[in-house]
Coordinates of C-alpha atoms and ligand atoms in Angstrom, one line a residue:
M265 CA 24.2 -15.6 32.4
S266 CA 21.3 -14.9 29.8
F267 CA 17.9 -13.5 30.5
T268 CA 14.5 -14.3 29.2
A269 CA 11.3 -12.3 29.3
V270 CA 9.1 -12.9 32.3
K271 CA 6.5 -15.7 31.7
G272 CA 3.5 -14.6 29.9
M273 CA 5.1 -11.4 28.6
H274 CA 6.5 -10.9 25.1
D275 CA 8.8 -8.6 23.2
L276 CA 7.7 -7.0 20.0
L277 CA 10.2 -6.6 17.3
P278 CA 10.1 -5.5 13.8
P279 CA 8.4 -6.4 11.5
V280 CA 5.7 -7.6 14.1
S281 CA 5.8 -4.3 15.9
V282 CA 4.9 -2.7 12.5
A283 CA 1.6 -4.5 12.4
W284 CA 1.0 -3.3 16.0
T285 CA 1.6 0.2 15.0
A286 CA -0.9 -0.3 12.1
V287 CA -3.5 -1.6 14.5
E288 CA -2.9 1.2 17.0
A289 CA -3.3 3.7 14.1
I290 CA -6.7 2.1 13.2
A291 CA -7.8 2.4 16.8
R292 CA -6.8 6.1 16.9
R293 CA -8.5 6.8 13.6
V294 CA -11.8 5.2 14.6
A295 CA -11.8 6.7 18.0
A296 CA -11.2 10.2 16.6
R297 CA -14.0 9.7 14.2
Y298 CA -16.5 9.1 17.0
G299 CA -15.1 12.1 18.9
F300 CA -13.0 10.2 21.6
G301 CA -9.8 11.9 23.0
E302 CA -6.9 9.9 24.3
V303 CA -6.2 9.4 28.0
R304 CA -2.9 8.1 29.2
T305 CA -2.8 7.0 32.8
P306 CA 0.2 5.6 34.7
I307 CA 0.9 1.9 34.6
V308 CA 1.0 1.8 38.3
E309 CA -1.9 2.7 40.5
K310 CA -2.8 2.3 44.2
T311 CA -4.1 -1.2 44.9
A312 CA -7.2 0.0 46.7
L313 CA -8.3 1.8 43.3
F314 CA -8.9 -1.7 41.8
V315 CA -10.1 -3.4 44.8
R316 CA -12.8 -0.6 44.9
G317 CA -13.2 -0.4 41.1
I318 CA -13.3 -4.0 40.1
G319 CA -14.5 -5.6 43.3
E320 CA -13.1 -7.6 46.1
A321 CA -14.7 -10.9 44.8
S322 CA -13.5 -10.7 41.3
A323 CA -10.9 -13.1 39.9
I324 CA -8.7 -10.1 39.0
V325 CA -8.5 -8.7 42.5
E326 CA -8.5 -12.1 44.2
K327 CA -5.7 -13.7 42.6
E328 CA -4.5 -11.9 39.3
M329 CA -3.1 -8.5 40.3
Y330 CA 0.6 -7.8 40.4
V331 CA 0.8 -6.0 43.7
F332 CA 3.7 -4.7 45.7
A333 CA 4.7 -2.4 48.5
D334 CA 7.1 0.2 47.4
Q335 CA 10.0 1.5 49.5
G336 CA 7.7 4.0 51.3
D337 CA 5.3 1.0 52.0
E338 CA 2.7 2.2 49.6
Q339 CA 0.5 -0.5 48.3
L340 CA 0.6 -0.5 44.5
A341 CA -0.5 -2.5 41.5
L342 CA 0.3 -2.8 37.9
R343 CA -3.0 -1.9 36.4
P344 CA -5.0 -5.0 35.3
E345 CA -7.5 -3.1 33.4
G346 CA -8.2 0.5 32.0
T347 CA -11.6 1.5 33.3
A348 CA -11.0 2.3 37.0
P349 CA -7.8 4.4 36.2
V350 CA -9.6 6.4 33.5
V351 CA -12.4 7.1 35.9
R352 CA -10.0 8.1 38.6
A353 CA -8.2 10.6 36.2
Y354 CA -11.7 11.9 35.1
I355 CA -12.4 12.6 38.8
E356 CA -9.0 13.9 39.7
S357 CA -8.9 16.4 36.8
G358 CA -12.3 17.7 37.8
A359 CA -13.3 17.2 34.1
F360 CA -16.9 16.9 35.0
Q361 CA -16.9 20.5 36.4
T362 CA -16.4 21.9 32.9
D363 CA -18.1 19.3 30.6
P364 CA -20.9 17.1 31.6
L365 CA -19.9 14.6 28.9
A366 CA -16.4 13.0 28.5
K367 CA -15.5 10.7 25.8
Y368 CA -12.1 9.1 26.3
F369 CA -10.1 6.2 24.8
Y370 CA -6.9 4.5 25.9
L371 CA -4.4 2.2 24.4
G372 CA -1.8 0.4 26.5
P373 CA -0.5 -2.6 28.5
M374 CA -2.5 -4.3 31.2
F375 CA -1.2 -6.9 33.7
R376 CA -2.9 -10.1 35.1
R377 CA -1.2 -13.0 36.5
E378 CA -3.3 -15.7 34.7
R379 CA -2.2 -18.9 33.4
P380 CA -0.7 -18.2 30.0
Q381 CA -1.9 -20.0 27.0
K382 CA -2.7 -18.9 23.3
G383 CA -4.4 -15.6 23.6
R384 CA -4.0 -15.4 27.3
Y385 CA -0.9 -13.5 28.6
R386 CA 0.3 -11.7 31.8
Q387 CA 1.0 -8.6 29.9
F388 CA -1.4 -7.8 27.2
A389 CA -2.5 -4.5 25.4
Q390 CA -6.0 -3.1 25.4
F391 CA -7.7 -0.6 23.4
G392 CA -10.7 0.9 25.3
V393 CA -13.2 3.7 25.2
E394 CA -15.2 5.2 28.0
V395 CA -18.2 7.6 27.7
I396 CA -18.7 9.2 31.1
G397 CA -21.7 11.3 31.8
A398 CA -24.4 9.8 29.4
A399 CA -27.3 7.6 30.7
A400 CA -29.2 7.3 27.3
P401 CA -29.1 4.1 25.3
A402 CA -27.6 6.2 22.4
A403 CA -24.3 6.2 24.3
D404 CA -24.4 2.3 24.6
I405 CA -25.2 2.0 20.9
E406 CA -22.4 4.4 19.9
V407 CA -19.8 2.5 22.0
I408 CA -20.9 -0.8 20.4
A409 CA -20.8 0.7 16.9
L410 CA -17.3 2.0 17.5
L411 CA -16.2 -1.4 18.7
M412 CA -17.6 -3.2 15.6
R413 CA -16.1 -0.7 13.2
F414 CA -12.8 -0.9 14.9
L415 CA -12.8 -4.8 14.7
G416 CA -14.1 -4.6 11.0
D417 CA -11.4 -2.0 10.1
A418 CA -8.8 -4.1 11.6
G419 CA -9.8 -7.0 9.3
L420 CA -11.8 -9.2 11.6
A421 CA -14.7 -11.2 10.2
K422 CA -16.8 -13.9 11.8
L423 CA -17.6 -12.0 14.9
R424 CA -20.5 -12.8 17.3
L425 CA -21.9 -9.9 19.4
E426 CA -23.7 -10.9 22.3
I427 CA -25.5 -8.6 24.6
N428 CA -27.4 -8.7 27.9
S429 CA -28.7 -6.3 30.5
L430 CA -27.7 -6.9 34.1
G431 CA -30.6 -4.7 35.4
C432 CA -30.3 -1.9 37.9
A433 CA -30.4 -1.1 41.6
I434 CA -34.2 -1.5 41.4
C435 CA -34.6 -4.8 39.7
R436 CA -31.3 -6.7 40.2
P437 CA -31.6 -7.2 44.2
A438 CA -34.7 -9.4 43.8
Y439 CA -32.9 -11.5 41.2
L440 CA -29.8 -11.7 43.3
Q441 CA -31.9 -12.9 46.3
V442 CA -33.5 -15.7 44.2
L443 CA -30.0 -16.6 42.9
Q444 CA -28.5 -16.8 46.2
R445 CA -31.2 -19.0 47.5
M446 CA -30.8 -21.5 44.6
L447 CA -27.1 -21.4 45.0
E448 CA -27.4 -22.0 48.7
K449 CA -29.0 -25.5 47.8
M450 CA -26.3 -26.4 45.5
R451 CA -23.4 -25.1 47.4
S452 CA -21.6 -28.5 48.0
E453 CA -21.5 -29.1 44.4
L454 CA -19.9 -25.7 43.4
C455 CA -16.2 -25.1 43.3
A456 CA -14.4 -23.3 46.0
D457 CA -14.4 -20.1 44.1
C458 CA -18.2 -20.2 43.3
Q459 CA -19.0 -21.0 46.8
R460 CA -17.5 -17.7 47.9
R461 CA -18.9 -16.0 44.9
S462 CA -22.3 -17.2 45.7
E463 CA -22.3 -15.1 48.9
K464 CA -20.4 -12.0 47.7
N465 CA -21.5 -11.5 44.2
P466 CA -23.5 -14.4 42.9
L467 CA -23.6 -13.1 39.3
R468 CA -19.9 -14.0 39.0
I469 CA -20.8 -17.6 39.0
F470 CA -21.7 -17.1 35.3
D471 CA -18.1 -16.3 34.6
C472 CA -16.8 -19.6 36.1
K473 CA -14.8 -21.8 33.7
N474 CA -15.3 -24.9 35.8
P475 CA -17.2 -27.4 33.7
Q476 CA -19.2 -28.7 36.7
C477 CA -20.2 -25.1 37.7
R478 CA -21.2 -24.3 34.0
H479 CA -23.3 -27.1 33.9
L480 CA -25.0 -26.4 37.3
V481 CA -25.8 -22.7 36.4
E482 CA -27.5 -23.8 33.2
D483 CA -30.7 -24.4 35.0
L484 CA -30.7 -21.2 37.1
P485 CA -33.1 -18.4 36.3
T486 CA -31.8 -15.4 34.4
I487 CA -31.9 -11.7 35.1
V488 CA -34.0 -11.2 32.0
E489 CA -37.2 -12.4 33.8
Y490 CA -36.7 -9.8 36.5
W491 CA -35.9 -6.5 34.5
C492 CA -37.8 -3.6 35.6
P493 CA -39.8 -1.6 32.9
A494 CA -36.9 1.1 32.7
C495 CA -34.4 -1.7 32.1
T496 CA -36.5 -3.4 29.5
A497 CA -37.0 -0.1 27.7
H498 CA -33.3 0.7 27.8
F499 CA -32.3 -2.8 26.4
Q500 CA -35.0 -2.6 23.7
A501 CA -33.8 1.0 22.7
V502 CA -30.2 -0.4 22.4
R503 CA -31.3 -3.3 20.3
V504 CA -33.3 -1.2 18.0
G505 CA -30.5 1.2 17.6
L506 CA -28.1 -1.8 16.7
D507 CA -30.6 -3.2 14.2
Q508 CA -30.8 0.2 12.6
L509 CA -27.1 0.2 12.2
Q510 CA -27.3 -3.3 10.9
I511 CA -25.0 -4.5 13.7
G512 CA -26.0 -8.2 14.2
H513 CA -26.3 -9.3 17.8
V514 CA -27.9 -12.0 20.0
L515 CA -29.2 -11.9 23.5
N516 CA -27.1 -14.0 26.0
P517 CA -28.8 -13.7 29.3
R518 CA -25.8 -15.3 31.1
I519 CA -23.3 -12.6 30.3
A520 CA -22.2 -11.1 33.5
R521 CA -19.1 -9.3 33.0
G522 CA -16.3 -9.4 35.6
L523 CA -16.8 -6.1 37.3
D524 CA -19.0 -5.2 40.2
Y525 CA -20.3 -1.9 38.9
Y526 CA -21.8 -3.1 35.6
V527 CA -25.6 -2.2 35.3
R528 CA -27.9 -2.7 32.4
T529 CA -26.0 -3.2 29.2
A530 CA -23.3 -5.7 29.1
F531 CA -21.8 -7.1 25.9
E532 CA -19.1 -9.4 24.6
V533 CA -17.6 -10.0 21.1
T534 CA -16.2 -13.4 20.3
A535 CA -14.4 -14.6 17.3
E536 CA -13.8 -18.0 15.5
G537 CA -10.3 -19.3 15.5
L538 CA -9.2 -18.3 19.0
G539 CA -9.7 -21.5 20.7
A540 CA -10.7 -21.4 24.4
Q541 CA -9.8 -17.6 24.6
N542 CA -12.3 -16.6 22.2
A543 CA -13.5 -13.2 23.7
V544 CA -11.9 -10.4 21.6
G545 CA -13.7 -7.5 23.5
G546 CA -16.3 -6.7 25.9
G547 CA -17.8 -3.9 27.9
G548 CA -20.8 -2.4 29.3
R549 CA -22.5 0.3 31.4
Y550 CA -21.0 1.1 34.9
D551 CA -23.4 3.7 36.3
G552 CA -22.2 3.3 39.9
L553 CA -18.5 3.4 39.4
V554 CA -17.7 7.1 39.3
K555 CA -19.5 7.6 42.6
A556 CA -17.9 4.5 44.1
L557 CA -14.6 5.9 43.3
G558 CA -15.2 9.2 45.1
G559 CA -16.7 11.2 42.2
P560 CA -20.1 12.7 41.4
E561 CA -23.1 10.5 40.5
V562 CA -22.6 10.3 36.8
P563 CA -23.1 7.2 34.6
G564 CA -20.7 5.5 32.3
V565 CA -20.4 3.0 29.5
G566 CA -17.4 1.6 27.7
F567 CA -15.5 -1.4 26.2
A568 CA -11.9 -2.9 26.0
V569 CA -10.4 -5.1 23.3
G570 CA -7.5 -7.2 23.7
L571 CA -5.0 -6.5 20.9
E572 CA -2.9 -9.6 21.0
R573 CA -6.1 -11.7 20.3
L574 CA -7.0 -9.2 17.6
L575 CA -3.6 -9.7 15.9
L576 CA -3.9 -13.4 16.2
L577 CA -7.0 -13.2 14.0
T578 CA -5.9 -10.7 11.4
E579 CA -3.5 -10.7 8.6
L580 CA -2.7 -7.1 8.5
P581 CA -0.5 -6.1 5.6
R582 CA 3.1 -5.8 7.0
P583 CA 4.5 -2.7 5.2
P584 CA 8.2 -2.3 5.2
I585 CA 9.4 -0.7 8.5
T586 CA 10.1 2.5 6.6
P587 CA 8.2 2.9 3.6
E588 CA 9.7 4.9 0.7
L589 CA 13.2 4.2 2.0
R590 CA 16.3 5.4 0.1
F591 CA 19.8 4.2 0.7
F592 CA 23.0 6.4 0.5
A593 CA 26.1 4.3 -0.7
A594 CA 29.2 6.3 -0.1
I595 CA 32.5 4.9 -1.3
G596 CA 35.9 6.2 0.0
E597 CA 37.1 8.5 2.6
K598 CA 36.1 11.9 1.0
A599 CA 32.6 10.8 -0.1
R600 CA 31.9 9.3 3.3
A601 CA 32.9 12.4 5.0
A602 CA 30.5 14.3 2.8
A603 CA 27.8 11.9 3.0
L604 CA 26.6 12.4 6.7
P605 CA 25.7 16.1 6.4
L606 CA 24.1 15.2 3.0
I607 CA 22.0 12.4 4.6
E608 CA 21.0 14.5 7.4
H609 CA 19.9 17.3 5.0
L610 CA 17.8 14.7 3.1
R611 CA 16.3 13.6 6.4
S612 CA 15.4 17.1 7.1
A613 CA 13.6 17.3 3.9
G614 CA 11.4 14.3 5.0
I615 CA 13.2 11.6 3.1
A616 CA 13.8 8.1 5.0
M617 CA 17.5 7.6 4.6
E618 CA 19.6 4.5 5.3
W619 CA 23.3 4.1 4.9
D620 CA 26.2 1.8 5.8
Y621 CA 28.0 2.7 8.9
E622 CA 31.2 0.9 7.7
D623 CA 33.2 1.7 4.5
R624 CA 32.2 -1.3 2.6
S625 CA 32.4 -2.1 -1.1
L626 CA 29.8 -0.8 -3.4
K627 CA 28.6 -4.2 -4.1
S628 CA 28.1 -5.1 -0.5
Q629 CA 26.3 -1.7 0.0
M630 CA 24.1 -2.2 -3.0
R631 CA 23.2 -5.7 -1.7
R632 CA 22.1 -4.1 1.8
A633 CA 19.9 -1.4 -0.1
D634 CA 18.3 -4.2 -2.0
K635 CA 17.7 -6.2 1.2
L636 CA 16.1 -3.1 2.9
G637 CA 13.8 -2.6 -0.1
A638 CA 15.2 0.8 -0.9
A639 CA 13.5 2.4 -4.0
R640 CA 16.4 4.5 -4.8
V641 CA 20.1 4.6 -4.1
V642 CA 22.3 7.6 -4.0
I643 CA 25.9 6.6 -5.1
L644 CA 28.6 8.8 -4.1
G645 CA 32.3 7.9 -5.0
A646 CA 35.4 10.0 -5.3
D647 CA 34.7 11.0 -8.9
E648 CA 31.1 12.3 -8.2
W649 CA 32.4 14.0 -5.0
K650 CA 34.7 16.2 -7.1
K651 CA 31.9 17.1 -9.3
Q652 CA 29.7 17.8 -6.3
K653 CA 27.2 15.5 -7.7
A654 CA 25.7 12.0 -6.9
I655 CA 24.3 9.2 -9.0
V656 CA 20.8 8.4 -8.3
R657 CA 19.8 4.9 -9.1
D658 CA 16.3 3.7 -9.5
M659 CA 16.3 0.2 -8.1
R660 CA 13.3 -0.9 -10.1
T661 CA 14.2 0.5 -13.6
K662 CA 18.1 0.4 -13.0
E663 CA 18.2 3.7 -14.5
Q664 CA 20.9 6.0 -13.2
T665 CA 21.2 10.0 -13.3
E666 CA 23.7 12.3 -12.0
V667 CA 22.3 15.0 -9.8
P668 CA 24.0 17.9 -8.2
F669 CA 23.9 17.8 -4.3
K670 CA 21.5 20.7 -4.2
E671 CA 19.0 19.0 -6.4
L672 CA 19.2 15.6 -4.4
A673 CA 16.1 16.1 -2.2
H674 CA 14.0 17.0 -5.3
A675 CA 15.3 14.0 -7.3
L676 CA 14.7 11.6 -4.4
T677 CA 11.2 12.7 -3.9
R678 CA 10.1 12.8 -7.5
T679 CA 8.1 9.7 -8.5
Ligands
AMP970 P1 -11.9 -7.6 30.2 O1 -11.0 -6.4 30.6 O2 -11.6 -8.8 31.2 O3 -13.3 -7.4 29.8 O4 -11.1 -8.1 28.8 C1 -11.4 -7.4 27.6 C2 -10.5 -8.1 26.7 O5 -9.2 -8.0 26.9 C3 -10.8 -9.5 26.4 O6 -11.8 -9.8 25.6 C4 -9.5 -10.0 25.7 O7 -9.4 -9.7 24.4 C5 -8.5 -9.1 26.5 N1 -7.8 -9.8 27.5 C6 -8.3 -10.0 28.8 N2 -7.4 -10.7 29.5 C7 -6.4 -11.0 28.8 C8 -5.1 -11.8 28.9 N3 -4.8 -12.3 30.0 N4 -4.3 -11.8 27.9 C9 -4.7 -11.4 26.6 N5 -5.8 -10.7 26.3 C10 -6.6 -10.6 27.5

């Protein structure tokens, strides 16, 4: 019997995994530059966290979560997103008691049982950041600036940043009422999901992919006309900040975002060349979430980027798996016995060393060194072993020198 990976989930092998490491390194570097510290939360959480944190009427909670009861009958879920777990960790750690402002980033796999297609998988990786404890527009601006810098540094071009404000507890209810009333009138024409959404959270109908629903919602009023003065001022401040940083963006009054707790700023970045799944990342402000999850009343803002989609779009240089590799070719019993401690010694000195596990001919070992892209090869045969020296061959210039064992590390690191 042979096995395959679970549908919608993928292996990453070298050299592709090298490109992943490179993207993750860019994410860490950019996050550090903006003062964000890494948070790693478990892959599994209590299901209730997501029901509460994402919202019951969301597509994720309704039908995409991997949920199971463990042997103790605890209801658990593979995390479908990173914000609720990070906020839970923030509350549980009591971080807010020592510092009113927390800036976190995370990197890792998320799970959603969606229909797989190009750019949409059942396990996918996200890089995300959360600023918890800042209500000012400056936080929204910084989060968006970080996102755009990350995407730029990762080599993405032709990006479109769309931004909206979803209003707040003061102005949104009036808008939702109007929306609900209008949706009631067109109820029979909406898809089953949207019929339910129109009651539980009408904003979600803007997320619907059904072509008929999309067409129907085009004529509905937008939140923009209902913003209160404070929301208008916040949104304007965010836009002015983005302009100052020369971050191009457009208002899209139909961005709703999937999560219930989004207020005010919501944004999405799309890219050309991804087909239907063209959203690379998105985020927004979630001022009610921390409280809803049992924490203090502190605001938050963040984003998440999908790394698979990003990697579909960028041709990152794929460096060799171990740059600056050296190869140790030992021939004959005595030389091979001496080789292993020498190789370990060189590795201790910080040199990436490869060698052949089997006692093969020099020719075949040289071929392997060449295939691996080794810059230099240490050759040790019976004659050299007697002299306690090895030959160091520069694979580019073909130049060979005899080097005493003690000086090997130096000879191999010399440029
Ligand atoms: P969301 O958490 O839904 O706001 O998604 C944020 C980003 O994660 C999206 O813009 C995508 O880049 C990525 N993403 C979401 N769902 C998937 C998926 N099923 N497969 C691959 N990437 C995804």
